[in-house]
Amino acid sequence: MSRPYATDEQYERWFMAECCRCGRRRHKAGTWPDGYVCRTCSDRAVRTRGTCPGCGQDRALPGLHPVDGSAICTTCAGFSQTFDCSRCGFEGKLLGGRLCEHCTLTDSLTALLDDGTGRVRPELVPLATCW
């Protein structure tokens, strides 16, 4: 398997940047309206929830207000991407398949507690639904 870059300098240029939130040189997790953001700052930001001071909606607040730096929603911050789960619509941190943490855990538990028919074994249903 070949790597997508030829030199260490190319790797640095393509995959690393200074995070606009923490100022550390880290792997790029994405490009947000305020600049490149690292995975740590991205995860922290999309898990921040509350009432957006811009629109008054209760939702995830990953954006930063340009004037005072307060947390605002993706719409008010001008994000081109969304953080909505493709299954349940919950707005927050997304994992594989654009699924939220809850849907990903549900899939994992269903697979682990499967009775062979694609369903959770009846005696294990309380375990699968207790969280």
PDB file of C-alpha atoms in Angstrom:
ATOM      1  CA  MET A   1       0.000   0.000   0.000  1.00  0.00           C
ATOM      2  CA  SER A   2       1.412   3.354  -0.941  1.00  0.00           C
ATOM      3  CA  ARG A   3       1.035   6.492   1.072  1.00  0.00           C
ATOM      4  CA  PRO A   4      -0.808   9.498  -0.429  1.00  0.00           C
ATOM      5  CA  TYR A   5       2.206  11.764   0.005  1.00  0.00           C
ATOM      6  CA  ALA A   6       5.777  11.451  -1.259  1.00  0.00           C
ATOM      7  CA  THR A   7       7.731  13.314   1.403  1.00  0.00           C
ATOM      8  CA  ASP A   8       7.412  14.324   5.039  1.00  0.00           C
ATOM      9  CA  GLU A   9       7.132  17.937   3.878  1.00  0.00           C
ATOM     10  CA  GLN A  10       4.068  17.062   1.773  1.00  0.00           C
ATOM     11  CA  TYR A  11       2.515  15.303   4.765  1.00  0.00           C
ATOM     12  CA  GLU A  12       3.063  18.400   6.877  1.00  0.00           C
ATOM     13  CA  ARG A  13       1.548  20.641   4.214  1.00  0.00           C
ATOM     14  CA  TRP A  14      -1.492  18.444   3.453  1.00  0.00           C
ATOM     15  CA  PHE A  15      -2.460  17.056   6.868  1.00  0.00           C
ATOM     16  CA  MET A  16      -1.090  19.399   9.549  1.00  0.00           C
ATOM     17  CA  ALA A  17      -2.020  22.980  10.425  1.00  0.00           C
ATOM     18  CA  GLU A  18      -2.181  25.375  13.338  1.00  0.00           C
ATOM     19  CA  CYS A  19      -5.541  25.022  15.062  1.00  0.00           C
ATOM     20  CA  CYS A  20      -7.547  28.241  15.112  1.00  0.00           C
ATOM     21  CA  ARG A  21      -8.972  27.353  18.531  1.00  0.00           C
ATOM     22  CA  CYS A  22      -5.988  26.159  20.598  1.00  0.00           C
ATOM     23  CA  GLY A  23      -3.065  27.405  18.494  1.00  0.00           C
ATOM     24  CA  ARG A  24      -1.264  24.028  18.499  1.00  0.00           C
ATOM     25  CA  ARG A  25       0.089  22.483  15.301  1.00  0.00           C
ATOM     26  CA  ARG A  26      -2.030  19.342  14.921  1.00  0.00           C
ATOM     27  CA  HIS A  27      -3.702  17.088  12.359  1.00  0.00           C
ATOM     28  CA  LYS A  28      -6.514  18.912  10.563  1.00  0.00           C
ATOM     29  CA  ALA A  29      -9.967  17.690  11.561  1.00  0.00           C
ATOM     30  CA  GLY A  30     -11.700  20.170   9.320  1.00  0.00           C
ATOM     31  CA  THR A  31     -11.905  23.674   8.022  1.00  0.00           C
ATOM     32  CA  TRP A  32     -14.448  25.790   9.847  1.00  0.00           C
ATOM     33  CA  PRO A  33     -15.459  29.415   9.238  1.00  0.00           C
ATOM     34  CA  ASP A  34     -12.796  30.567  11.722  1.00  0.00           C
ATOM     35  CA  GLY A  35     -10.029  28.365  10.193  1.00  0.00           C
ATOM     36  CA  TYR A  36      -8.480  24.918  10.564  1.00  0.00           C
ATOM     37  CA  VAL A  37      -9.510  23.042  13.677  1.00  0.00           C
ATOM     38  CA  CYS A  38      -7.830  20.055  15.361  1.00  0.00           C
ATOM     39  CA  ARG A  39      -9.710  16.903  16.440  1.00  0.00           C
ATOM     40  CA  THR A  40      -9.585  17.789  20.146  1.00  0.00           C
ATOM     41  CA  CYS A  41     -11.102  21.222  19.606  1.00  0.00           C
ATOM     42  CA  SER A  42     -13.595  19.879  17.065  1.00  0.00           C
ATOM     43  CA  ASP A  43     -14.840  17.175  19.448  1.00  0.00           C
ATOM     44  CA  ARG A  44     -15.124  19.649  22.319  1.00  0.00           C
ATOM     45  CA  ALA A  45     -16.979  22.180  20.170  1.00  0.00           C
ATOM     46  CA  VAL A  46     -19.600  19.811  18.705  1.00  0.00           C
ATOM     47  CA  ARG A  47     -20.339  18.429  22.192  1.00  0.00           C
ATOM     48  CA  THR A  48     -21.080  21.939  23.490  1.00  0.00           C
ATOM     49  CA  ARG A  49     -24.850  22.329  23.727  1.00  0.00           C
ATOM     50  CA  GLY A  50     -27.136  25.123  24.791  1.00  0.00           C
ATOM     51  CA  THR A  51     -29.266  27.986  23.560  1.00  0.00           C
ATOM     52  CA  CYS A  52     -27.657  29.842  20.680  1.00  0.00           C
ATOM     53  CA  PRO A  53     -27.419  33.572  21.468  1.00  0.00           C
ATOM     54  CA  GLY A  54     -27.897  34.339  17.765  1.00  0.00           C
ATOM     55  CA  CYS A  55     -31.111  32.469  16.929  1.00  0.00           C
ATOM     56  CA  GLY A  56     -32.351  31.309  20.342  1.00  0.00           C
ATOM     57  CA  GLN A  57     -32.528  27.611  19.383  1.00  0.00           C
ATOM     58  CA  ASP A  58     -31.400  24.854  21.746  1.00  0.00           C
ATOM     59  CA  ARG A  59     -28.757  22.882  19.822  1.00  0.00           C
ATOM     60  CA  ALA A  60     -25.040  22.139  19.404  1.00  0.00           C
ATOM     61  CA  LEU A  61     -22.864  25.262  19.575  1.00  0.00           C
ATOM     62  CA  PRO A  62     -19.592  24.536  17.739  1.00  0.00           C
ATOM     63  CA  GLY A  63     -19.202  27.985  16.180  1.00  0.00           C
ATOM     64  CA  LEU A  64     -17.665  31.106  17.644  1.00  0.00           C
ATOM     65  CA  HIS A  65     -19.293  34.515  17.501  1.00  0.00           C
ATOM     66  CA  PRO A  66     -16.905  36.795  15.565  1.00  0.00           C
ATOM     67  CA  VAL A  67     -17.278  39.709  17.997  1.00  0.00           C
ATOM     68  CA  ASP A  68     -17.241  38.251  21.500  1.00  0.00           C
ATOM     69  CA  GLY A  69     -16.120  34.644  20.875  1.00  0.00           C
ATOM     70  CA  SER A  70     -19.208  33.119  22.488  1.00  0.00           C
ATOM     71  CA  ALA A  71     -20.429  29.698  21.334  1.00  0.00           C
ATOM     72  CA  ILE A  72     -23.037  29.828  18.541  1.00  0.00           C
ATOM     73  CA  CYS A  73     -24.801  27.281  16.331  1.00  0.00           C
ATOM     74  CA  THR A  74     -23.615  26.148  12.901  1.00  0.00           C
ATOM     75  CA  THR A  75     -26.239  28.226  11.069  1.00  0.00           C
ATOM     76  CA  CYS A  76     -25.309  31.471  12.819  1.00  0.00           C
ATOM     77  CA  ALA A  77     -21.575  30.733  12.451  1.00  0.00           C
ATOM     78  CA  GLY A  78     -21.894  30.115   8.693  1.00  0.00           C
ATOM     79  CA  PHE A  79     -20.807  26.463   8.608  1.00  0.00           C
ATOM     80  CA  SER A  80     -21.166  24.705   5.261  1.00  0.00           C
ATOM     81  CA  GLN A  81     -21.372  21.326   6.999  1.00  0.00           C
ATOM     82  CA  THR A  82     -23.860  19.909   9.445  1.00  0.00           C
ATOM     83  CA  PHE A  83     -23.402  17.694  12.473  1.00  0.00           C
ATOM     84  CA  ASP A  84     -26.789  15.974  12.209  1.00  0.00           C
ATOM     85  CA  CYS A  85     -26.970  12.192  12.620  1.00  0.00           C
ATOM     86  CA  SER A  86     -28.079  10.605   9.349  1.00  0.00           C
ATOM     87  CA  ARG A  87     -30.375   8.218  11.253  1.00  0.00           C
ATOM     88  CA  CYS A  88     -31.962  10.052  14.189  1.00  0.00           C
ATOM     89  CA  GLY A  89     -31.159  13.693  13.357  1.00  0.00           C
ATOM     90  CA  PHE A  90     -29.430  14.438  16.691  1.00  0.00           C
ATOM     91  CA  GLU A  91     -26.913  17.251  16.310  1.00  0.00           C
ATOM     92  CA  GLY A  92     -23.537  16.492  17.865  1.00  0.00           C
ATOM     93  CA  LYS A  93     -20.346  14.475  17.404  1.00  0.00           C
ATOM     94  CA  LEU A  94     -20.608  12.104  14.455  1.00  0.00           C
ATOM     95  CA  LEU A  95     -18.804   8.796  14.102  1.00  0.00           C
ATOM     96  CA  GLY A  96     -18.623   6.376  11.169  1.00  0.00           C
ATOM     97  CA  GLY A  97     -21.423   6.599   8.623  1.00  0.00           C
ATOM     98  CA  ARG A  98     -22.372  10.065   9.907  1.00  0.00           C
ATOM     99  CA  LEU A  99     -24.067   8.423  12.896  1.00  0.00           C
ATOM    100  CA  CYS A 100     -24.173   9.972  16.353  1.00  0.00           C
ATOM    101  CA  GLU A 101     -22.618   8.251  19.344  1.00  0.00           C
ATOM    102  CA  HIS A 102     -26.013   6.917  20.492  1.00  0.00           C
ATOM    103  CA  CYS A 103     -26.844   5.286  17.128  1.00  0.00           C
ATOM    104  CA  THR A 104     -23.316   3.875  16.815  1.00  0.00           C
ATOM    105  CA  LEU A 105     -23.545   2.334  20.302  1.00  0.00           C
ATOM    106  CA  THR A 106     -26.988   0.915  19.500  1.00  0.00           C
ATOM    107  CA  ASP A 107     -25.593  -0.746  16.349  1.00  0.00           C
ATOM    108  CA  SER A 108     -22.623  -2.168  18.260  1.00  0.00           C
ATOM    109  CA  LEU A 109     -24.805  -3.541  21.061  1.00  0.00           C
ATOM    110  CA  THR A 110     -27.252  -5.038  18.574  1.00  0.00           C
ATOM    111  CA  ALA A 111     -24.409  -6.812  16.789  1.00  0.00           C
ATOM    112  CA  LEU A 112     -22.877  -8.067  20.043  1.00  0.00           C
ATOM    113  CA  LEU A 113     -26.148  -9.251  21.570  1.00  0.00           C
ATOM    114  CA  ASP A 114     -27.527 -10.726  18.323  1.00  0.00           C
ATOM    115  CA  ASP A 115     -29.390 -14.018  18.588  1.00  0.00           C
ATOM    116  CA  GLY A 116     -28.551 -14.981  14.997  1.00  0.00           C
ATOM    117  CA  THR A 117     -31.634 -13.408  13.430  1.00  0.00           C
ATOM    118  CA  GLY A 118     -30.442  -9.815  13.524  1.00  0.00           C
ATOM    119  CA  ARG A 119     -32.315  -9.083  16.745  1.00  0.00           C
ATOM    120  CA  VAL A 120     -31.164  -8.810  20.337  1.00  0.00           C
ATOM    121  CA  ARG A 121     -31.675 -12.016  22.315  1.00  0.00           C
ATOM    122  CA  PRO A 122     -34.916 -11.620  24.318  1.00  0.00           C
ATOM    123  CA  GLU A 123     -33.230 -12.185  27.688  1.00  0.00           C
ATOM    124  CA  LEU A 124     -30.650  -9.485  26.870  1.00  0.00           C
ATOM    125  CA  VAL A 125     -33.097  -6.780  25.763  1.00  0.00           C
ATOM    126  CA  PRO A 126     -33.035  -5.107  29.242  1.00  0.00           C
ATOM    127  CA  LEU A 127     -29.236  -4.881  28.979  1.00  0.00           C
ATOM    128  CA  ALA A 128     -29.417  -3.326  25.510  1.00  0.00           C
ATOM    129  CA  THR A 129     -31.973  -0.720  26.563  1.00  0.00           C
ATOM    130  CA  CYS A 130     -30.700   0.206  30.044  1.00  0.00           C
ATOM    131  CA  TRP A 131     -28.383   3.009  28.999  1.00  0.00           C
TER     132      TRP A 131
END
